[in-house]
mmCIF file of C-alpha atoms in Angstrom:
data_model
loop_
_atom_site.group_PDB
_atom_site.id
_atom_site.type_symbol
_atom_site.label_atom_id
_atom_site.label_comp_id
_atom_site.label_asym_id
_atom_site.label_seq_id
_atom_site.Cartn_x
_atom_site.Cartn_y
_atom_site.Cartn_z
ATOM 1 C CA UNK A 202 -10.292 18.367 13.403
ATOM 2 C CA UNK A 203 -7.092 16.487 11.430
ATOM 3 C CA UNK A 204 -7.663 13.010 11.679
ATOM 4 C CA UNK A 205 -4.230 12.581 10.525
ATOM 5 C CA UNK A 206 -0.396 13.762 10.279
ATOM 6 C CA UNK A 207 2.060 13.714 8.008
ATOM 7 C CA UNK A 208 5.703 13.308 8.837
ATOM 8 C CA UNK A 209 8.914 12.685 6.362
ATOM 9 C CA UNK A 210 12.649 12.348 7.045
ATOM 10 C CA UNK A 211 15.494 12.289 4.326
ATOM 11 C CA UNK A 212 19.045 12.768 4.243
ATOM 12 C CA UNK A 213 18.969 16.177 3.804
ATOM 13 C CA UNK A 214 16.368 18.165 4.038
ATOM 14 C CA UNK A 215 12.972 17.789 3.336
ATOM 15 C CA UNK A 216 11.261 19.715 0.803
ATOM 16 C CA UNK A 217 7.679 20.818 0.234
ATOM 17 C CA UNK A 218 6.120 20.732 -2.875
ATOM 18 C CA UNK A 219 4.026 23.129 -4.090
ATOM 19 C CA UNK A 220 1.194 20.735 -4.147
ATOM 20 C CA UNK A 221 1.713 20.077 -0.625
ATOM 21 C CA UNK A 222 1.758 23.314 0.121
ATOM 22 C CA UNK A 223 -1.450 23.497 -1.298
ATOM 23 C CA UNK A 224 -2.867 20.660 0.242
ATOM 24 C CA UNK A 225 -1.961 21.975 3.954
ATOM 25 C CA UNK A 226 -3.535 25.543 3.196
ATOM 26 C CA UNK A 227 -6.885 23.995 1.922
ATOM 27 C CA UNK A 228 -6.869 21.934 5.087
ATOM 28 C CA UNK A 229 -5.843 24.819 7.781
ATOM 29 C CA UNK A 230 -8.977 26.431 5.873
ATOM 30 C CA UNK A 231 -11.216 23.850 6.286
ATOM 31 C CA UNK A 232 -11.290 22.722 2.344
ATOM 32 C CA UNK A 233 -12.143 19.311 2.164
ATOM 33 C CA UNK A 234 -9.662 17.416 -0.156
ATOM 34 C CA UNK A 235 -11.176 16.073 -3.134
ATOM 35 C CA UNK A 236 -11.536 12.435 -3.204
ATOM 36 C CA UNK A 237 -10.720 10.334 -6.121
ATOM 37 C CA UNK A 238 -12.498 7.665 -7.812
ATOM 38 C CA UNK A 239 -10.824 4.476 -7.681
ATOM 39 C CA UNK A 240 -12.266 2.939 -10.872
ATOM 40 C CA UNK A 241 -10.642 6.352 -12.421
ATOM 41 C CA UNK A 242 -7.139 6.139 -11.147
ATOM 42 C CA UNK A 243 -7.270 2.545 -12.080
ATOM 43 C CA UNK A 244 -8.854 2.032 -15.114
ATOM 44 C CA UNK A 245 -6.932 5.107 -16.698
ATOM 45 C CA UNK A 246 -3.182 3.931 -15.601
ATOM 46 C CA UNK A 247 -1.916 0.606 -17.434
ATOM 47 C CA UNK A 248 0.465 0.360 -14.820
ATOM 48 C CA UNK A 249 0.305 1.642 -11.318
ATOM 49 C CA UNK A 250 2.468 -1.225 -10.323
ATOM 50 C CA UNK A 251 1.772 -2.625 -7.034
ATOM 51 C CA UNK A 252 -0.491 -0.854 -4.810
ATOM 52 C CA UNK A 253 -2.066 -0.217 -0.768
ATOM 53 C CA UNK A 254 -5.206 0.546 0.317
ATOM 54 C CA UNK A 255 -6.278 1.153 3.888
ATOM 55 C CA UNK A 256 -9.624 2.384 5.209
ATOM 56 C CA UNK A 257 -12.664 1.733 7.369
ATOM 57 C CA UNK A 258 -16.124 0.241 5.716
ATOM 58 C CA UNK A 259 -19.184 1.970 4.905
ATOM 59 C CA UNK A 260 -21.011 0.811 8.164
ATOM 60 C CA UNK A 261 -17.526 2.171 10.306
ATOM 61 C CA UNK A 262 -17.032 -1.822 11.365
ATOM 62 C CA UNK A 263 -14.530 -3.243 9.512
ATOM 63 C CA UNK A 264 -11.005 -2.109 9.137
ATOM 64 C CA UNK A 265 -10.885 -2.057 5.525
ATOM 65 C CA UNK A 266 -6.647 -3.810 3.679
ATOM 66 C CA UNK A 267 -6.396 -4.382 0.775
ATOM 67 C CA UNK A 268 -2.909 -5.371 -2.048
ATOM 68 C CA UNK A 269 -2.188 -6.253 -5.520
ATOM 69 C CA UNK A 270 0.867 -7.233 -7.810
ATOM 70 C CA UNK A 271 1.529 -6.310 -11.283
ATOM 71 C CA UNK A 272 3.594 -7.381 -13.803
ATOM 72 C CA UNK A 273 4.773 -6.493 -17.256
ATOM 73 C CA UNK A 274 7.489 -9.394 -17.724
ATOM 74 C CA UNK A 275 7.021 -13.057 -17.900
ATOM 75 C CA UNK A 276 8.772 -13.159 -14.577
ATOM 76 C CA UNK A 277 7.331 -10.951 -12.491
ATOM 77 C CA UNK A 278 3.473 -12.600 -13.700
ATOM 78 C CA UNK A 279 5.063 -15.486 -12.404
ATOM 79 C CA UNK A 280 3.458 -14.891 -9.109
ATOM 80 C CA UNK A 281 0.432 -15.710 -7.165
ATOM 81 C CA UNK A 282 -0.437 -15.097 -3.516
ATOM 82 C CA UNK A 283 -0.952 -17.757 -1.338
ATOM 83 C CA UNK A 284 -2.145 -18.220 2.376
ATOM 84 C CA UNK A 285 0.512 -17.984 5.318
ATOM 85 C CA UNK A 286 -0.654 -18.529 8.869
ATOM 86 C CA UNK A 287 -2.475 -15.280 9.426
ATOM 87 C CA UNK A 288 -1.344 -13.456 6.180
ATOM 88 C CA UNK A 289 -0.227 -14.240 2.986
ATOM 89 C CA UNK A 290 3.285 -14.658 0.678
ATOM 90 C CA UNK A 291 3.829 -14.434 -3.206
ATOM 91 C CA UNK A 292 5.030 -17.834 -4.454
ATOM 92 C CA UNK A 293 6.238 -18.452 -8.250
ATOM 93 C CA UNK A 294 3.461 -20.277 -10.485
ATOM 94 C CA UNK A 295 6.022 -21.641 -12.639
ATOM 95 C CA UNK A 296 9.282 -22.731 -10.300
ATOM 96 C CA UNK A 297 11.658 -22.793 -13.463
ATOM 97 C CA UNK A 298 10.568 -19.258 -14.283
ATOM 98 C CA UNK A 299 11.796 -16.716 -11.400
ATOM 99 C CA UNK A 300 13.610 -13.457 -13.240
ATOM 100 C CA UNK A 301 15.408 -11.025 -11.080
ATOM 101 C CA UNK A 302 16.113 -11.173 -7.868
ATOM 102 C CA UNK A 303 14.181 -13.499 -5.652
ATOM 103 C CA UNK A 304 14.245 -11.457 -2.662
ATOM 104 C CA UNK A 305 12.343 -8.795 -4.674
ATOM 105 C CA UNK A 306 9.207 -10.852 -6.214
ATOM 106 C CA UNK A 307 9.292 -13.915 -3.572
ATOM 107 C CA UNK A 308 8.572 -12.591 0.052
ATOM 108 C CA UNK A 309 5.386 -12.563 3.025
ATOM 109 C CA UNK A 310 3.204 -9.228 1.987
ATOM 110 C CA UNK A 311 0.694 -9.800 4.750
ATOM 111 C CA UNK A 312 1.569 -10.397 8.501
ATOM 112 C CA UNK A 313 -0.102 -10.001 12.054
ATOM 113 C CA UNK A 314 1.124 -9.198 14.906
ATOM 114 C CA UNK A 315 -1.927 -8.858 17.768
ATOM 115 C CA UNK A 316 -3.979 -6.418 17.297
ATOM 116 C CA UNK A 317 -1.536 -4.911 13.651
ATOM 117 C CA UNK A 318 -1.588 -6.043 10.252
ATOM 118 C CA UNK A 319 1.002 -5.235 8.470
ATOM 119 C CA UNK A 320 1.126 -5.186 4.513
ATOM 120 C CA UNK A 321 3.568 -4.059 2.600
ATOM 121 C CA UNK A 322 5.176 -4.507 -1.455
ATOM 122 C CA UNK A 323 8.199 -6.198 -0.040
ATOM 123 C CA UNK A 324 10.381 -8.491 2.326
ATOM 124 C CA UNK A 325 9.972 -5.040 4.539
ATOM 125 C CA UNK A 326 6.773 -6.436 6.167
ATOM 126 C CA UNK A 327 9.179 -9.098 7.979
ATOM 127 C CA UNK A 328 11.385 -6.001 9.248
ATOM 128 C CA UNK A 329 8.498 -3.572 10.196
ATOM 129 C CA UNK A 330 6.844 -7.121 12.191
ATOM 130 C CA UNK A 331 10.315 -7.633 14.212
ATOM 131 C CA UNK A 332 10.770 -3.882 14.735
ATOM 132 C CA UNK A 333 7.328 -3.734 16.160
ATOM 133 C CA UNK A 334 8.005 -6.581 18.293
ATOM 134 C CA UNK A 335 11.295 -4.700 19.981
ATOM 135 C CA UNK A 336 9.011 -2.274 20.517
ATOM 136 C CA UNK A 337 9.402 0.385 17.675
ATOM 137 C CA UNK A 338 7.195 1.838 15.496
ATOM 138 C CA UNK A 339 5.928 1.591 12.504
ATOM 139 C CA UNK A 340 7.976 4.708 11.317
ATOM 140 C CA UNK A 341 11.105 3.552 13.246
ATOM 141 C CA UNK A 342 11.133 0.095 11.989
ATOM 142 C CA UNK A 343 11.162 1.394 8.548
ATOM 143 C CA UNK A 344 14.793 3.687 8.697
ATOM 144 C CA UNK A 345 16.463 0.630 8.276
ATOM 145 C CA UNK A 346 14.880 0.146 4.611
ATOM 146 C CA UNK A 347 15.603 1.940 1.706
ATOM 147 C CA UNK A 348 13.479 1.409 -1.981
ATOM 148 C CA UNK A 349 14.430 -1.459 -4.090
ATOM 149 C CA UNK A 350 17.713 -1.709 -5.813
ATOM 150 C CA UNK A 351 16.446 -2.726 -9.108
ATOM 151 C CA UNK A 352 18.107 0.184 -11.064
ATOM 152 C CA UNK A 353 16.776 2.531 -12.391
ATOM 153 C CA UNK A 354 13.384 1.860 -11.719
ATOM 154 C CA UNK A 355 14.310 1.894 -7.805
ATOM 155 C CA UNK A 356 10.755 0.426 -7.312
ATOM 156 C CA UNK A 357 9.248 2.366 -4.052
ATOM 157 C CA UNK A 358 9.051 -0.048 -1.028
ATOM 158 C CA UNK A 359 5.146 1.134 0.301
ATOM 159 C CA UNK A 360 3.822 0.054 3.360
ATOM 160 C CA UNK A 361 0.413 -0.057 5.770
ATOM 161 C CA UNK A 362 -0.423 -1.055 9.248
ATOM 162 C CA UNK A 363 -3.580 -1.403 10.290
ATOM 163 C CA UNK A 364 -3.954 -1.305 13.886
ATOM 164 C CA UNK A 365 -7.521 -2.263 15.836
ATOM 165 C CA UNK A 366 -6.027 -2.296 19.831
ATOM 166 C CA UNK A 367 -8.930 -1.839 22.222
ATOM 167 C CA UNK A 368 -11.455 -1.649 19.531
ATOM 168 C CA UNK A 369 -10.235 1.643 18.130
ATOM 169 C CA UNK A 370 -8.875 1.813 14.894
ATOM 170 C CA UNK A 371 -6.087 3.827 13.165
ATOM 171 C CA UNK A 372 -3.918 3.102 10.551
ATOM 172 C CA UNK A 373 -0.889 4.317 9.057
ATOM 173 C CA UNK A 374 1.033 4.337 4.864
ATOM 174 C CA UNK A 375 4.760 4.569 4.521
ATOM 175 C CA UNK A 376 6.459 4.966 0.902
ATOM 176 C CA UNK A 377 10.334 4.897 0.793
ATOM 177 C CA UNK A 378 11.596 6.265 -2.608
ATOM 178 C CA UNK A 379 14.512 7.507 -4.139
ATOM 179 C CA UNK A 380 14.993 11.235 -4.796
ATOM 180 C CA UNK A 381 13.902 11.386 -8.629
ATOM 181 C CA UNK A 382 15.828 8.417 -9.772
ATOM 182 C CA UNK A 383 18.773 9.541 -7.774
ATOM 183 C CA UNK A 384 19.790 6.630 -5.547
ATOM 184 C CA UNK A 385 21.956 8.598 -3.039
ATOM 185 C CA UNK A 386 19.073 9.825 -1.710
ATOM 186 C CA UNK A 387 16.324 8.104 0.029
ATOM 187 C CA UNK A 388 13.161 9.866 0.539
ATOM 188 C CA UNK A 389 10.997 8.348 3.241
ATOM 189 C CA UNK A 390 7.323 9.799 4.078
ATOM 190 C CA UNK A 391 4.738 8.277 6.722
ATOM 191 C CA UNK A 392 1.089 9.140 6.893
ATOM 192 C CA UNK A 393 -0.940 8.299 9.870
ATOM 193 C CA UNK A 394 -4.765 8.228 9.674
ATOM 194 C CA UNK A 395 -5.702 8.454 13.465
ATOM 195 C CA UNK A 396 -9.839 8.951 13.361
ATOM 196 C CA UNK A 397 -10.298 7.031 10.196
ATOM 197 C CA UNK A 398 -14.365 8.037 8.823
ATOM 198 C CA UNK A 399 -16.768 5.596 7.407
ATOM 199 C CA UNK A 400 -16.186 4.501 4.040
ATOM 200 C CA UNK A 401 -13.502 6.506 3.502
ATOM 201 C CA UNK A 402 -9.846 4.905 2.494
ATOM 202 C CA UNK A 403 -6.359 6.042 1.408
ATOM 203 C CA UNK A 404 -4.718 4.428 -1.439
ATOM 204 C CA UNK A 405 -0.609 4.608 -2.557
ATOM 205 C CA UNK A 406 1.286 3.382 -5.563
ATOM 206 C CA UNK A 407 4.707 2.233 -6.825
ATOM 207 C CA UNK A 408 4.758 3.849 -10.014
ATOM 208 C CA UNK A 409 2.978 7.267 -11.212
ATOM 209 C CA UNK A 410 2.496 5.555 -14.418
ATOM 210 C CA UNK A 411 3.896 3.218 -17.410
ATOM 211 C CA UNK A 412 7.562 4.152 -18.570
ATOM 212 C CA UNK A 413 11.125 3.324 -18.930
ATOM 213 C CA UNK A 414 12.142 3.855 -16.149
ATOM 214 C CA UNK A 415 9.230 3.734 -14.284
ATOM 215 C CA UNK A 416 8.348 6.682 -12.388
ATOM 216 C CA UNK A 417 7.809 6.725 -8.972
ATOM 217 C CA UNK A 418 4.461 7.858 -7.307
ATOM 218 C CA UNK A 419 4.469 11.262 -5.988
ATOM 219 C CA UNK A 420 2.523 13.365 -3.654
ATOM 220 C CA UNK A 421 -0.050 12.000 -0.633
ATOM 221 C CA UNK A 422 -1.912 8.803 -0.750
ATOM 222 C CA UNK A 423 -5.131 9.472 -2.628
ATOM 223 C CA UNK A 424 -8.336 9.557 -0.293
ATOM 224 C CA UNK A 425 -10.563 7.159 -2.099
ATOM 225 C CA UNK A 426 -14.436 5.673 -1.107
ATOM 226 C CA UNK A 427 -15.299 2.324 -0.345
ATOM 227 C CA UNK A 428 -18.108 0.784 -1.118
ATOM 228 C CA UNK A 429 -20.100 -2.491 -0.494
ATOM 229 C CA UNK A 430 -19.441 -5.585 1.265
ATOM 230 C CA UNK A 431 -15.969 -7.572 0.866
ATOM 231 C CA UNK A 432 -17.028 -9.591 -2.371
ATOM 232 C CA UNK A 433 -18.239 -6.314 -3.881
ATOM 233 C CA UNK A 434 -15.361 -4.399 -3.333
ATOM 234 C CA UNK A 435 -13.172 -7.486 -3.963
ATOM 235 C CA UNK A 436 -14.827 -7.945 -7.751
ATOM 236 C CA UNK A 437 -14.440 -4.300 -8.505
ATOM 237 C CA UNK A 438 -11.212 -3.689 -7.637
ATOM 238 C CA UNK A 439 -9.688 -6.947 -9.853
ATOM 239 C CA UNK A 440 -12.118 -6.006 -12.670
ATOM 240 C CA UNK A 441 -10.281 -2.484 -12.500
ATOM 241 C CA UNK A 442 -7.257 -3.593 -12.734
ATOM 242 C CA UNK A 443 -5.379 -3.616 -16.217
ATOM 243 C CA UNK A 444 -6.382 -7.191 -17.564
ATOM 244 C CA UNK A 445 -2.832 -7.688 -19.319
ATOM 245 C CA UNK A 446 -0.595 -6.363 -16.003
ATOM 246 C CA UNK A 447 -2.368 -7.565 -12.923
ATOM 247 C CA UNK A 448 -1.311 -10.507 -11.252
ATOM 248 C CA UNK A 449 -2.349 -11.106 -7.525
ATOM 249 C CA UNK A 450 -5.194 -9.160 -5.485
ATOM 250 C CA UNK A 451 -5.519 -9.540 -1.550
ATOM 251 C CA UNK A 452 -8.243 -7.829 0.048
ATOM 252 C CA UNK A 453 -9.149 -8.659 4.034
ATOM 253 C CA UNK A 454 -12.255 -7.132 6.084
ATOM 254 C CA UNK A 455 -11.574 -6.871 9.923
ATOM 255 C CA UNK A 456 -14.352 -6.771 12.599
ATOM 256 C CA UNK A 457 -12.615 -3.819 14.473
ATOM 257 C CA UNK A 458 -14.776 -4.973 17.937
ATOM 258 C CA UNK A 459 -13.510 -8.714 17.697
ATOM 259 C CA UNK A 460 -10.443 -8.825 15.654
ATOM 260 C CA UNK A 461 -12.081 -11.534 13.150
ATOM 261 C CA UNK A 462 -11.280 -11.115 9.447
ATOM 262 C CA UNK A 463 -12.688 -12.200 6.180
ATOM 263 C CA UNK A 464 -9.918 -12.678 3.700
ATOM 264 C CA UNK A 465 -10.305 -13.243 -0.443
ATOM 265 C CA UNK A 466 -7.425 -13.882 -2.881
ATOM 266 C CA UNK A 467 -7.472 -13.616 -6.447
ATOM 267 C CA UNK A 468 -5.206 -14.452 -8.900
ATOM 268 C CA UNK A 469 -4.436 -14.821 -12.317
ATOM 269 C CA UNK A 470 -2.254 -17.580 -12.556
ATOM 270 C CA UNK A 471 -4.427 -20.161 -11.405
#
């Protein structure tokens, strides 16, 4: 049974990789895909920029969201998240030290919307909310959007929504990229997670790794576990984190029966 689906659209046409290729043969023959250790892919990359995670709790209860900033120059570690109604925005620590463009490093990451909660790396969340609201979704909302224009990183703009309507519980991760560092091109790819399993998450990425310019993360979001309560999971995923480059960390637990969260925020700057 696929408990998800994978859809992209481009300018042009869309092209498989031979990893993806790979991936959808190992699925039609029933090859589990391997799942990745999160303390791994984040304790061996200095710089995985900002980064998603969406995914259902050990006991299959809570809807599982979690976010975090990094930041190499003094400006962009000039953040920290703080509470806004039922989500959360980044706000400067220091107000005389904002570098770059505000739009880009000041915005609302976390909003909700019912039954959704949206998160997402970027004043998108605020266009995916109002898109949902005329009632389009979460892939529709998103052709507006292309990936940031802060040449020539052209930072992916990556994106979840977590959806709990009627007590079931799906949720889906959007990256918008540009084609290899070629801005003519955006590449836009949604995954949707429809039977989500029990401890079980998906995780996506700005960058692939350090560099000038940064690369962009490529292939699927990584299937990842989850384990232990909120503050467990919470503690591990900040002590993960590169000590010199992480900034902010926003992880929420939602009671997929009644809609009630548990939210914690960490960050650096304090």
């Amino acid at each position: 049974i696929r408990d998800y689906k994978v859809t992209g659209v481009q300018t042009c046409a869309l092209p498989i990789s031979p990893q993806a290729i790979k991936n959808r043969l190992r699925r039609a023959k029933g090859i589990k895909m391997k799942i990745a250790s999160l303390k791994e892919e984040l304790t061996q990359n200095s710089y995985p920029g900002r980064g998603i995670i969406a995914g259902l709790s050990e006991d299959g209860k809570t809807a599982v969201s979690a976010y975090w900033t990094m930041g190499r120059s003094a400006g962009s570690r000039n953040r920290v998240f703080v509470t806004d109604e039922e989500g959360i925005r980044t706000q400067a620590f220091g107000p005389t030290l904002i570098a770059g463009a505000p739009s880009l490093i000041i915005y609302r990451a976390v909003r909700v919307l019912g039954s959704k909660t949206i998160v997402t790396n970027g004043d998108q969340t605020d266009t995916i909310f109002d898109g949902l609201k005329e009632g389009k979704t979460f892939e529709e909302s998103l052709r507006s959007r292309k990936y940031e224009h802060d040449a020539p990183n052209f930072t992916p703009r990556i994106s979840s929504l977590l959806d709990i309507e009627g007590g079931k519980y799906n949720y889906a991760i959007s990256i918008l990229k540009s084609d290899n560092g070629n801005p003519d091109n955006c590449l836009r790819f949604t995954f949707t997670y429809d039977n989500p399993q029990p401890g079980k998450a998906h995780y996506i990425h700005t960058y692939k790794e350090d560099g000038n310019p940064l690369p962009s993360y490529e292939g699927e979001p990584a299937q990842i576990e989850i384990e232990g309560d909120i503050d467990t999971f919470t503690n591990s995923l900040w002590s993960w984190l590169n000590e010199q480059n992480k900034v902010s960390l926003f992880v929420r637990y939602i009671d997929i029966k009644t809609g009630k969260y548990e939210t914690r925020i960490l960050n650096k700057n304090e």
